Amino acid sequence: MKNITDLGFCNGVLTSLNTLEFLKKKANHIYLYSPLMHNNFEVEKLLSEKVSYYHGERLNQNDVILFSAHGSTLEEEKQFPIQKRVHALCPIIKNAYERLNQHRDIPIYLFGSKNHREVKAILSHFDHVIFQEKEAFLSSLPKGKYGIAFQSTYDANSALEIERAVSNNKEAILINHTCPVVKERIAHALNCLKNEDLSSACLLVFGSKDSANAILMLKTLTDHFQMEGYLVNEEKDLPLDKIKGKELFFASSTSISKEQCERLISLIRSA
């Protein structure tokens, strides 16, 4: 058994959690408009008499609405007075917002998953941003001055392919890179596995099926090495019958706590 990545949350999730802890000291009640991260199991741990999901309640004095690390749409925000809104935006996404705001005079092509909360929020806030599929973009590259931007958990290899394609256009502007933590974890895992005998190996990626970076990590590694792999978020997800007798490698997405990863590893060791 071997860990091939760091375990636990990224800074974006930790920012959300720190914001929540700060609000607990100041607010009467905190309503989560949506999950702070793409892991309902971890979010459920945060709920209490003082913290709950918003279901249309009337906000009393000192109650606040907390929006997730991935952002929120204008339509969602406008439901509440500005003084009631608190944003727990991931620092990487916040930096992308600042860059997008600086370049409102040119079209920006955004790559990612159209149904992802991060992408929906960006498209809502910036009317000069145009969602774009990679294949359509590469088949007919635009000319002149424009920018390219990526969902923070967009596949790093696809992002690099797009960046290379536009590199000859000196007027093209790169707005942001993909999340460096996800990129580093995948790169480290690839490096760790390349010299291993994987003939009887199995990969367990800790994270939720709702997490884009967990899905990306599992697909990238299992496709690259043609190996068996599973997403594991809770004890009920452990495929104990399928991993028995196999050499196990553990990787962690950024949407699961280090404590939960270590608990799952302990359960596997004792099985």
PDB file of C-alpha atoms in Angstrom:
ATOM      1  CA  MET A   1       0.000   0.000   0.000  1.00  0.00           C
ATOM      2  CA  LYS A   2       1.375   3.371  -0.976  1.00  0.00           C
ATOM      3  CA  ASN A   3       0.240   7.009  -1.006  1.00  0.00           C
ATOM      4  CA  ILE A   4       1.118   8.606  -4.338  1.00  0.00           C
ATOM      5  CA  THR A   5      -0.198  12.112  -3.617  1.00  0.00           C
ATOM      6  CA  ASP A   6      -0.611  14.435  -0.685  1.00  0.00           C
ATOM      7  CA  LEU A   7      -3.860  13.858   1.181  1.00  0.00           C
ATOM      8  CA  GLY A   8      -6.645  16.306   1.944  1.00  0.00           C
ATOM      9  CA  PHE A   9      -8.155  19.602   0.961  1.00  0.00           C
ATOM     10  CA  CYS A  10      -6.657  22.294  -1.283  1.00  0.00           C
ATOM     11  CA  ASN A  11      -6.363  25.965  -0.261  1.00  0.00           C
ATOM     12  CA  GLY A  12      -9.641  26.762  -2.010  1.00  0.00           C
ATOM     13  CA  VAL A  13     -11.620  24.405   0.223  1.00  0.00           C
ATOM     14  CA  LEU A  14      -9.661  25.501   3.297  1.00  0.00           C
ATOM     15  CA  THR A  15     -10.550  29.117   2.462  1.00  0.00           C
ATOM     16  CA  SER A  16     -14.232  28.168   2.478  1.00  0.00           C
ATOM     17  CA  LEU A  17     -13.904  26.338   5.780  1.00  0.00           C
ATOM     18  CA  ASN A  18     -12.006  29.224   7.371  1.00  0.00           C
ATOM     19  CA  THR A  19     -14.683  31.644   6.176  1.00  0.00           C
ATOM     20  CA  LEU A  20     -17.345  29.455   7.753  1.00  0.00           C
ATOM     21  CA  GLU A  21     -15.465  29.284  11.065  1.00  0.00           C
ATOM     22  CA  PHE A  22     -15.087  33.076  11.078  1.00  0.00           C
ATOM     23  CA  LEU A  23     -18.806  33.552  10.425  1.00  0.00           C
ATOM     24  CA  LYS A  24     -19.721  31.235  13.302  1.00  0.00           C
ATOM     25  CA  LYS A  25     -18.266  33.833  15.661  1.00  0.00           C
ATOM     26  CA  LYS A  26     -20.118  36.748  14.067  1.00  0.00           C
ATOM     27  CA  ALA A  27     -23.416  35.576  12.550  1.00  0.00           C
ATOM     28  CA  ASN A  28     -26.593  34.379  14.218  1.00  0.00           C
ATOM     29  CA  HIS A  29     -27.250  31.733  11.546  1.00  0.00           C
ATOM     30  CA  ILE A  30     -25.346  30.736   8.418  1.00  0.00           C
ATOM     31  CA  TYR A  31     -27.249  29.437   5.417  1.00  0.00           C
ATOM     32  CA  LEU A  32     -25.299  27.565   2.739  1.00  0.00           C
ATOM     33  CA  TYR A  33     -26.744  28.415  -0.660  1.00  0.00           C
ATOM     34  CA  SER A  34     -25.081  25.323  -2.129  1.00  0.00           C
ATOM     35  CA  PRO A  35     -22.408  22.842  -0.953  1.00  0.00           C
ATOM     36  CA  LEU A  36     -19.175  24.646  -0.058  1.00  0.00           C
ATOM     37  CA  MET A  37     -17.294  21.938  -1.964  1.00  0.00           C
ATOM     38  CA  HIS A  38     -18.242  19.088  -4.276  1.00  0.00           C
ATOM     39  CA  ASN A  39     -18.451  16.535  -1.501  1.00  0.00           C
ATOM     40  CA  ASN A  40     -21.776  16.217   0.306  1.00  0.00           C
ATOM     41  CA  PHE A  41     -20.289  13.787   2.830  1.00  0.00           C
ATOM     42  CA  GLU A  42     -17.803  16.431   4.008  1.00  0.00           C
ATOM     43  CA  VAL A  43     -20.389  19.231   3.916  1.00  0.00           C
ATOM     44  CA  GLU A  44     -22.798  17.218   6.083  1.00  0.00           C
ATOM     45  CA  LYS A  45     -20.176  17.318   8.841  1.00  0.00           C
ATOM     46  CA  LEU A  46     -20.401  21.123   8.854  1.00  0.00           C
ATOM     47  CA  LEU A  47     -24.147  21.316   9.426  1.00  0.00           C
ATOM     48  CA  SER A  48     -25.389  22.185  12.911  1.00  0.00           C
ATOM     49  CA  GLU A  49     -28.009  24.258  14.700  1.00  0.00           C
ATOM     50  CA  LYS A  50     -26.115  27.302  13.462  1.00  0.00           C
ATOM     51  CA  VAL A  51     -25.277  26.103   9.925  1.00  0.00           C
ATOM     52  CA  SER A  52     -27.823  24.740   7.449  1.00  0.00           C
ATOM     53  CA  TYR A  53     -28.741  24.750   3.775  1.00  0.00           C
ATOM     54  CA  TYR A  54     -30.941  27.586   2.558  1.00  0.00           C
ATOM     55  CA  HIS A  55     -34.493  26.495   1.715  1.00  0.00           C
ATOM     56  CA  GLY A  56     -36.213  29.843   1.258  1.00  0.00           C
ATOM     57  CA  GLU A  57     -36.175  30.914   4.890  1.00  0.00           C
ATOM     58  CA  ARG A  58     -36.693  34.546   5.858  1.00  0.00           C
ATOM     59  CA  LEU A  59     -33.334  35.977   6.913  1.00  0.00           C
ATOM     60  CA  ASN A  60     -33.321  37.513  10.355  1.00  0.00           C
ATOM     61  CA  GLN A  61     -30.903  40.072  11.700  1.00  0.00           C
ATOM     62  CA  ASN A  62     -27.314  38.767  11.687  1.00  0.00           C
ATOM     63  CA  ASP A  63     -28.241  35.814   9.452  1.00  0.00           C
ATOM     64  CA  VAL A  64     -26.035  35.416   6.359  1.00  0.00           C
ATOM     65  CA  ILE A  65     -25.976  33.490   3.082  1.00  0.00           C
ATOM     66  CA  LEU A  66     -22.655  31.778   2.351  1.00  0.00           C
ATOM     67  CA  PHE A  67     -21.837  31.033  -1.295  1.00  0.00           C
ATOM     68  CA  SER A  68     -19.489  28.216  -2.256  1.00  0.00           C
ATOM     69  CA  ALA A  69     -15.832  28.099  -3.239  1.00  0.00           C
ATOM     70  CA  HIS A  70     -16.904  27.717  -6.887  1.00  0.00           C
ATOM     71  CA  GLY A  71     -18.854  30.971  -7.022  1.00  0.00           C
ATOM     72  CA  SER A  72     -22.466  31.971  -7.597  1.00  0.00           C
ATOM     73  CA  THR A  73     -24.528  33.431 -10.413  1.00  0.00           C
ATOM     74  CA  LEU A  74     -25.898  36.961 -10.423  1.00  0.00           C
ATOM     75  CA  GLU A  75     -29.419  35.531 -10.313  1.00  0.00           C
ATOM     76  CA  GLU A  76     -28.590  33.636  -7.124  1.00  0.00           C
ATOM     77  CA  GLU A  77     -26.938  36.624  -5.478  1.00  0.00           C
ATOM     78  CA  LYS A  78     -29.712  39.101  -6.299  1.00  0.00           C
ATOM     79  CA  GLN A  79     -32.163  37.160  -4.136  1.00  0.00           C
ATOM     80  CA  PHE A  80     -30.476  38.617  -1.047  1.00  0.00           C
ATOM     81  CA  PRO A  81     -29.457  42.087   0.199  1.00  0.00           C
ATOM     82  CA  ILE A  82     -25.768  42.668  -0.432  1.00  0.00           C
ATOM     83  CA  GLN A  83     -25.050  42.928   3.300  1.00  0.00           C
ATOM     84  CA  LYS A  84     -26.363  39.373   3.757  1.00  0.00           C
ATOM     85  CA  ARG A  85     -24.071  37.821   1.142  1.00  0.00           C
ATOM     86  CA  VAL A  86     -20.729  36.251   2.014  1.00  0.00           C
ATOM     87  CA  HIS A  87     -18.501  34.702  -0.641  1.00  0.00           C
ATOM     88  CA  ALA A  88     -16.056  31.887   0.097  1.00  0.00           C
ATOM     89  CA  LEU A  89     -14.524  32.013  -3.377  1.00  0.00           C
ATOM     90  CA  CYS A  90     -11.455  29.887  -4.048  1.00  0.00           C
ATOM     91  CA  PRO A  91      -8.354  32.173  -4.324  1.00  0.00           C
ATOM     92  CA  ILE A  92      -7.528  30.726  -7.753  1.00  0.00           C
ATOM     93  CA  ILE A  93     -11.017  31.460  -9.063  1.00  0.00           C
ATOM     94  CA  LYS A  94     -10.975  34.892  -7.420  1.00  0.00           C
ATOM     95  CA  ASN A  95      -7.758  35.704  -9.277  1.00  0.00           C
ATOM     96  CA  ALA A  96      -9.404  34.597 -12.543  1.00  0.00           C
ATOM     97  CA  TYR A  97     -12.315  36.973 -11.824  1.00  0.00           C
ATOM     98  CA  GLU A  98      -9.877  39.856 -11.379  1.00  0.00           C
ATOM     99  CA  ARG A  99      -8.137  39.041 -14.649  1.00  0.00           C
ATOM    100  CA  LEU A 100     -11.455  38.698 -16.497  1.00  0.00           C
ATOM    101  CA  ASN A 101     -12.508  42.071 -15.158  1.00  0.00           C
ATOM    102  CA  GLN A 102      -9.292  43.654 -16.444  1.00  0.00           C
ATOM    103  CA  HIS A 103     -10.009  42.450 -19.979  1.00  0.00           C
ATOM    104  CA  ARG A 104     -13.670  43.339 -20.495  1.00  0.00           C
ATOM    105  CA  ASP A 105     -12.789  44.981 -23.815  1.00  0.00           C
ATOM    106  CA  ILE A 106     -12.034  41.695 -25.619  1.00  0.00           C
ATOM    107  CA  PRO A 107     -13.844  38.353 -26.015  1.00  0.00           C
ATOM    108  CA  ILE A 108     -12.683  35.626 -23.631  1.00  0.00           C
ATOM    109  CA  TYR A 109     -13.119  31.961 -24.561  1.00  0.00           C
ATOM    110  CA  LEU A 110     -13.801  29.767 -21.522  1.00  0.00           C
ATOM    111  CA  PHE A 111     -13.113  26.022 -21.488  1.00  0.00           C
ATOM    112  CA  GLY A 112     -14.579  23.587 -18.983  1.00  0.00           C
ATOM    113  CA  SER A 113     -17.812  21.820 -18.158  1.00  0.00           C
ATOM    114  CA  LYS A 114     -20.830  23.960 -19.033  1.00  0.00           C
ATOM    115  CA  ASN A 115     -22.853  22.582 -16.120  1.00  0.00           C
ATOM    116  CA  HIS A 116     -20.151  23.141 -13.509  1.00  0.00           C
ATOM    117  CA  ARG A 117     -20.999  25.784 -10.892  1.00  0.00           C
ATOM    118  CA  GLU A 118     -17.697  27.605 -11.511  1.00  0.00           C
ATOM    119  CA  VAL A 119     -18.418  27.943 -15.244  1.00  0.00           C
ATOM    120  CA  LYS A 120     -22.040  29.001 -14.711  1.00  0.00           C
ATOM    121  CA  ALA A 121     -20.942  31.676 -12.240  1.00  0.00           C
ATOM    122  CA  ILE A 122     -18.314  33.109 -14.591  1.00  0.00           C
ATOM    123  CA  LEU A 123     -20.698  33.226 -17.552  1.00  0.00           C
ATOM    124  CA  SER A 124     -23.240  35.004 -15.379  1.00  0.00           C
ATOM    125  CA  HIS A 125     -20.842  37.694 -14.148  1.00  0.00           C
ATOM    126  CA  PHE A 126     -18.962  38.409 -17.371  1.00  0.00           C
ATOM    127  CA  ASP A 127     -20.920  38.987 -20.579  1.00  0.00           C
ATOM    128  CA  HIS A 128     -17.719  39.126 -22.650  1.00  0.00           C
ATOM    129  CA  VAL A 129     -16.915  35.491 -21.748  1.00  0.00           C
ATOM    130  CA  ILE A 130     -17.962  32.867 -24.304  1.00  0.00           C
ATOM    131  CA  PHE A 131     -18.154  29.179 -23.408  1.00  0.00           C
ATOM    132  CA  GLN A 132     -16.219  27.115 -25.928  1.00  0.00           C
ATOM    133  CA  GLU A 133     -15.680  23.412 -26.658  1.00  0.00           C
ATOM    134  CA  LYS A 134     -12.034  22.529 -27.305  1.00  0.00           C
ATOM    135  CA  GLU A 135     -12.602  20.689 -30.580  1.00  0.00           C
ATOM    136  CA  ALA A 136     -14.675  23.490 -32.124  1.00  0.00           C
ATOM    137  CA  PHE A 137     -12.152  26.103 -31.024  1.00  0.00           C
ATOM    138  CA  LEU A 138      -9.120  24.240 -32.387  1.00  0.00           C
ATOM    139  CA  SER A 139     -10.827  23.500 -35.693  1.00  0.00           C
ATOM    140  CA  SER A 140     -11.290  27.216 -36.394  1.00  0.00           C
ATOM    141  CA  LEU A 141      -9.004  29.431 -34.334  1.00  0.00           C
ATOM    142  CA  PRO A 142     -10.244  33.002 -33.949  1.00  0.00           C
ATOM    143  CA  LYS A 143      -8.059  35.866 -35.108  1.00  0.00           C
ATOM    144  CA  GLY A 144      -7.209  39.196 -33.553  1.00  0.00           C
ATOM    145  CA  LYS A 145      -7.152  40.028 -29.870  1.00  0.00           C
ATOM    146  CA  TYR A 146      -8.919  37.670 -27.473  1.00  0.00           C
ATOM    147  CA  GLY A 147      -8.308  35.748 -24.274  1.00  0.00           C
ATOM    148  CA  ILE A 148      -8.539  32.133 -23.165  1.00  0.00           C
ATOM    149  CA  ALA A 149      -9.597  30.986 -19.702  1.00  0.00           C
ATOM    150  CA  PHE A 150     -10.054  27.605 -18.059  1.00  0.00           C
ATOM    151  CA  GLN A 151     -12.253  26.102 -15.401  1.00  0.00           C
ATOM    152  CA  SER A 152      -9.829  25.570 -12.519  1.00  0.00           C
ATOM    153  CA  THR A 153     -10.192  21.762 -12.705  1.00  0.00           C
ATOM    154  CA  TYR A 154     -10.046  21.544 -16.504  1.00  0.00           C
ATOM    155  CA  ASP A 155      -7.752  18.814 -17.833  1.00  0.00           C
ATOM    156  CA  ALA A 156      -4.206  20.212 -17.802  1.00  0.00           C
ATOM    157  CA  ASN A 157      -3.168  18.417 -21.009  1.00  0.00           C
ATOM    158  CA  SER A 158      -6.164  19.814 -22.890  1.00  0.00           C
ATOM    159  CA  ALA A 159      -5.373  23.279 -21.550  1.00  0.00           C
ATOM    160  CA  LEU A 160      -1.778  22.953 -22.725  1.00  0.00           C
ATOM    161  CA  GLU A 161      -2.959  21.868 -26.171  1.00  0.00           C
ATOM    162  CA  ILE A 162      -5.113  24.992 -26.427  1.00  0.00           C
ATOM    163  CA  GLU A 163      -2.327  27.247 -25.156  1.00  0.00           C
ATOM    164  CA  ARG A 164       0.072  25.853 -27.769  1.00  0.00           C
ATOM    165  CA  ALA A 165      -2.506  26.299 -30.527  1.00  0.00           C
ATOM    166  CA  VAL A 166      -2.873  30.027 -29.816  1.00  0.00           C
ATOM    167  CA  SER A 167       0.831  30.665 -29.097  1.00  0.00           C
ATOM    168  CA  ASN A 168       1.456  32.058 -32.577  1.00  0.00           C
ATOM    169  CA  ASN A 169      -1.110  34.783 -32.029  1.00  0.00           C
ATOM    170  CA  LYS A 170       0.824  37.495 -30.179  1.00  0.00           C
ATOM    171  CA  GLU A 171      -2.428  39.273 -29.326  1.00  0.00           C
ATOM    172  CA  ALA A 172      -3.958  36.286 -27.526  1.00  0.00           C
ATOM    173  CA  ILE A 173      -4.027  36.596 -23.740  1.00  0.00           C
ATOM    174  CA  LEU A 174      -3.929  33.762 -21.227  1.00  0.00           C
ATOM    175  CA  ILE A 175      -6.287  34.653 -18.382  1.00  0.00           C
ATOM    176  CA  ASN A 176      -5.544  31.803 -15.995  1.00  0.00           C
ATOM    177  CA  HIS A 177      -4.009  28.381 -15.584  1.00  0.00           C
ATOM    178  CA  THR A 178      -5.710  25.285 -14.208  1.00  0.00           C
ATOM    179  CA  CYS A 179      -5.482  24.557 -10.480  1.00  0.00           C
ATOM    180  CA  PRO A 180      -1.799  23.928  -9.640  1.00  0.00           C
ATOM    181  CA  VAL A 181      -2.617  21.601  -6.726  1.00  0.00           C
ATOM    182  CA  VAL A 182      -4.626  19.230  -8.915  1.00  0.00           C
ATOM    183  CA  LYS A 183      -1.962  19.435 -11.616  1.00  0.00           C
ATOM    184  CA  GLU A 184       0.851  18.732  -9.131  1.00  0.00           C
ATOM    185  CA  ARG A 185      -0.949  15.791  -7.541  1.00  0.00           C
ATOM    186  CA  ILE A 186      -1.615  14.144 -10.887  1.00  0.00           C
ATOM    187  CA  ALA A 187       1.968  14.751 -12.040  1.00  0.00           C
ATOM    188  CA  HIS A 188       3.367  13.330  -8.801  1.00  0.00           C
ATOM    189  CA  ALA A 189       1.116  10.277  -9.092  1.00  0.00           C
ATOM    190  CA  LEU A 190       2.188   9.679 -12.695  1.00  0.00           C
ATOM    191  CA  ASN A 191       5.826   9.891 -11.642  1.00  0.00           C
ATOM    192  CA  CYS A 192       5.319   7.513  -8.704  1.00  0.00           C
ATOM    193  CA  LEU A 193       3.543   4.873 -10.760  1.00  0.00           C
ATOM    194  CA  LYS A 194       5.779   4.863 -13.833  1.00  0.00           C
ATOM    195  CA  ASN A 195       8.386   2.547 -12.284  1.00  0.00           C
ATOM    196  CA  GLU A 196       5.954   0.282 -10.432  1.00  0.00           C
ATOM    197  CA  ASP A 197       4.855  -3.205 -11.408  1.00  0.00           C
ATOM    198  CA  LEU A 198       1.141  -2.613 -11.969  1.00  0.00           C
ATOM    199  CA  SER A 199       0.213  -6.080 -13.177  1.00  0.00           C
ATOM    200  CA  SER A 200      -1.801  -6.764 -10.013  1.00  0.00           C
ATOM    201  CA  ALA A 201      -2.280  -3.167  -8.884  1.00  0.00           C
ATOM    202  CA  CYS A 202      -5.360  -1.143  -8.096  1.00  0.00           C
ATOM    203  CA  LEU A 203      -5.758   2.606  -7.664  1.00  0.00           C
ATOM    204  CA  LEU A 204      -8.075   4.159  -5.099  1.00  0.00           C
ATOM    205  CA  VAL A 205      -8.765   7.876  -5.537  1.00  0.00           C
ATOM    206  CA  PHE A 206     -10.275   9.438  -2.443  1.00  0.00           C
ATOM    207  CA  GLY A 207     -13.018  11.897  -3.314  1.00  0.00           C
ATOM    208  CA  SER A 208     -16.620  12.302  -4.334  1.00  0.00           C
ATOM    209  CA  LYS A 209     -18.197  11.348  -7.655  1.00  0.00           C
ATOM    210  CA  ASP A 210     -19.423  14.976  -7.730  1.00  0.00           C
ATOM    211  CA  SER A 211     -15.854  16.307  -7.680  1.00  0.00           C
ATOM    212  CA  ALA A 212     -14.465  17.226 -11.092  1.00  0.00           C
ATOM    213  CA  ASN A 213     -10.872  16.896  -9.921  1.00  0.00           C
ATOM    214  CA  ALA A 214     -11.477  13.463  -8.364  1.00  0.00           C
ATOM    215  CA  ILE A 215     -12.979  12.201 -11.634  1.00  0.00           C
ATOM    216  CA  LEU A 216     -10.154  13.788 -13.636  1.00  0.00           C
ATOM    217  CA  MET A 217      -7.494  12.204 -11.420  1.00  0.00           C
ATOM    218  CA  LEU A 218      -9.033   8.738 -11.643  1.00  0.00           C
ATOM    219  CA  LYS A 219      -9.501   8.900 -15.423  1.00  0.00           C
ATOM    220  CA  THR A 220      -6.032  10.325 -16.114  1.00  0.00           C
ATOM    221  CA  LEU A 221      -4.199   7.713 -14.058  1.00  0.00           C
ATOM    222  CA  THR A 222      -6.253   4.647 -14.981  1.00  0.00           C
ATOM    223  CA  ASP A 223      -6.221   5.546 -18.684  1.00  0.00           C
ATOM    224  CA  HIS A 224      -2.480   6.261 -18.695  1.00  0.00           C
ATOM    225  CA  PHE A 225      -1.483   3.012 -16.997  1.00  0.00           C
ATOM    226  CA  GLN A 226      -4.463   0.884 -18.110  1.00  0.00           C
ATOM    227  CA  MET A 227      -5.050  -0.082 -14.504  1.00  0.00           C
ATOM    228  CA  GLU A 228      -8.056  -0.813 -12.333  1.00  0.00           C
ATOM    229  CA  GLY A 229      -9.282   2.053 -10.176  1.00  0.00           C
ATOM    230  CA  TYR A 230     -12.125   3.264  -7.984  1.00  0.00           C
ATOM    231  CA  LEU A 231     -13.433   6.456  -6.414  1.00  0.00           C
ATOM    232  CA  VAL A 232     -13.815   6.114  -2.647  1.00  0.00           C
ATOM    233  CA  ASN A 233     -15.434   8.797  -0.501  1.00  0.00           C
ATOM    234  CA  GLU A 234     -17.013   6.896   2.389  1.00  0.00           C
ATOM    235  CA  GLU A 235     -16.706   3.499   4.031  1.00  0.00           C
ATOM    236  CA  LYS A 236     -19.631   2.186   1.955  1.00  0.00           C
ATOM    237  CA  ASP A 237     -17.636   2.947  -1.228  1.00  0.00           C
ATOM    238  CA  LEU A 238     -14.751   0.615  -0.341  1.00  0.00           C
ATOM    239  CA  PRO A 239     -14.644  -2.223  -2.926  1.00  0.00           C
ATOM    240  CA  LEU A 240     -13.057  -4.641  -0.447  1.00  0.00           C
ATOM    241  CA  ASP A 241     -13.939  -7.761  -2.473  1.00  0.00           C
ATOM    242  CA  LYS A 242     -12.352  -6.303  -5.617  1.00  0.00           C
ATOM    243  CA  ILE A 243      -9.113  -5.054  -4.055  1.00  0.00           C
ATOM    244  CA  LYS A 244      -8.331  -8.095  -1.930  1.00  0.00           C
ATOM    245  CA  GLY A 245      -4.820  -9.385  -2.633  1.00  0.00           C
ATOM    246  CA  LYS A 246      -3.900  -6.469  -4.902  1.00  0.00           C
ATOM    247  CA  GLU A 247      -1.122  -3.920  -4.622  1.00  0.00           C
ATOM    248  CA  LEU A 248      -2.920  -0.717  -3.648  1.00  0.00           C
ATOM    249  CA  PHE A 249      -2.040   2.845  -4.490  1.00  0.00           C
ATOM    250  CA  PHE A 250      -3.834   5.794  -2.885  1.00  0.00           C
ATOM    251  CA  ALA A 251      -4.387   9.248  -4.387  1.00  0.00           C
ATOM    252  CA  SER A 252      -6.412  12.101  -2.928  1.00  0.00           C
ATOM    253  CA  SER A 253      -8.591  14.633  -4.676  1.00  0.00           C
ATOM    254  CA  THR A 254      -8.767  18.118  -3.158  1.00  0.00           C
ATOM    255  CA  SER A 255     -12.375  17.794  -1.984  1.00  0.00           C
ATOM    256  CA  ILE A 256     -11.853  15.320   0.858  1.00  0.00           C
ATOM    257  CA  SER A 257     -10.230  15.858   4.240  1.00  0.00           C
ATOM    258  CA  LYS A 258      -6.906  14.338   5.207  1.00  0.00           C
ATOM    259  CA  GLU A 259      -8.610  12.807   8.251  1.00  0.00           C
ATOM    260  CA  GLN A 260     -11.176  11.004   6.083  1.00  0.00           C
ATOM    261  CA  CYS A 261      -8.437   9.724   3.755  1.00  0.00           C
ATOM    262  CA  GLU A 262      -6.482   8.365   6.709  1.00  0.00           C
ATOM    263  CA  ARG A 263      -9.617   6.764   8.149  1.00  0.00           C
ATOM    264  CA  LEU A 264     -10.332   4.994   4.857  1.00  0.00           C
ATOM    265  CA  ILE A 265      -6.731   3.754   4.635  1.00  0.00           C
ATOM    266  CA  SER A 266      -6.976   2.454   8.201  1.00  0.00           C
ATOM    267  CA  LEU A 267     -10.188   0.581   7.353  1.00  0.00           C
ATOM    268  CA  ILE A 268      -8.499  -1.015   4.338  1.00  0.00           C
ATOM    269  CA  ARG A 269      -5.474  -2.068   6.400  1.00  0.00           C
ATOM    270  CA  SER A 270      -7.660  -3.686   9.045  1.00  0.00           C
ATOM    271  CA  ALA A 271      -9.998  -5.442   6.582  1.00  0.00           C
TER     272      ALA A 271
END
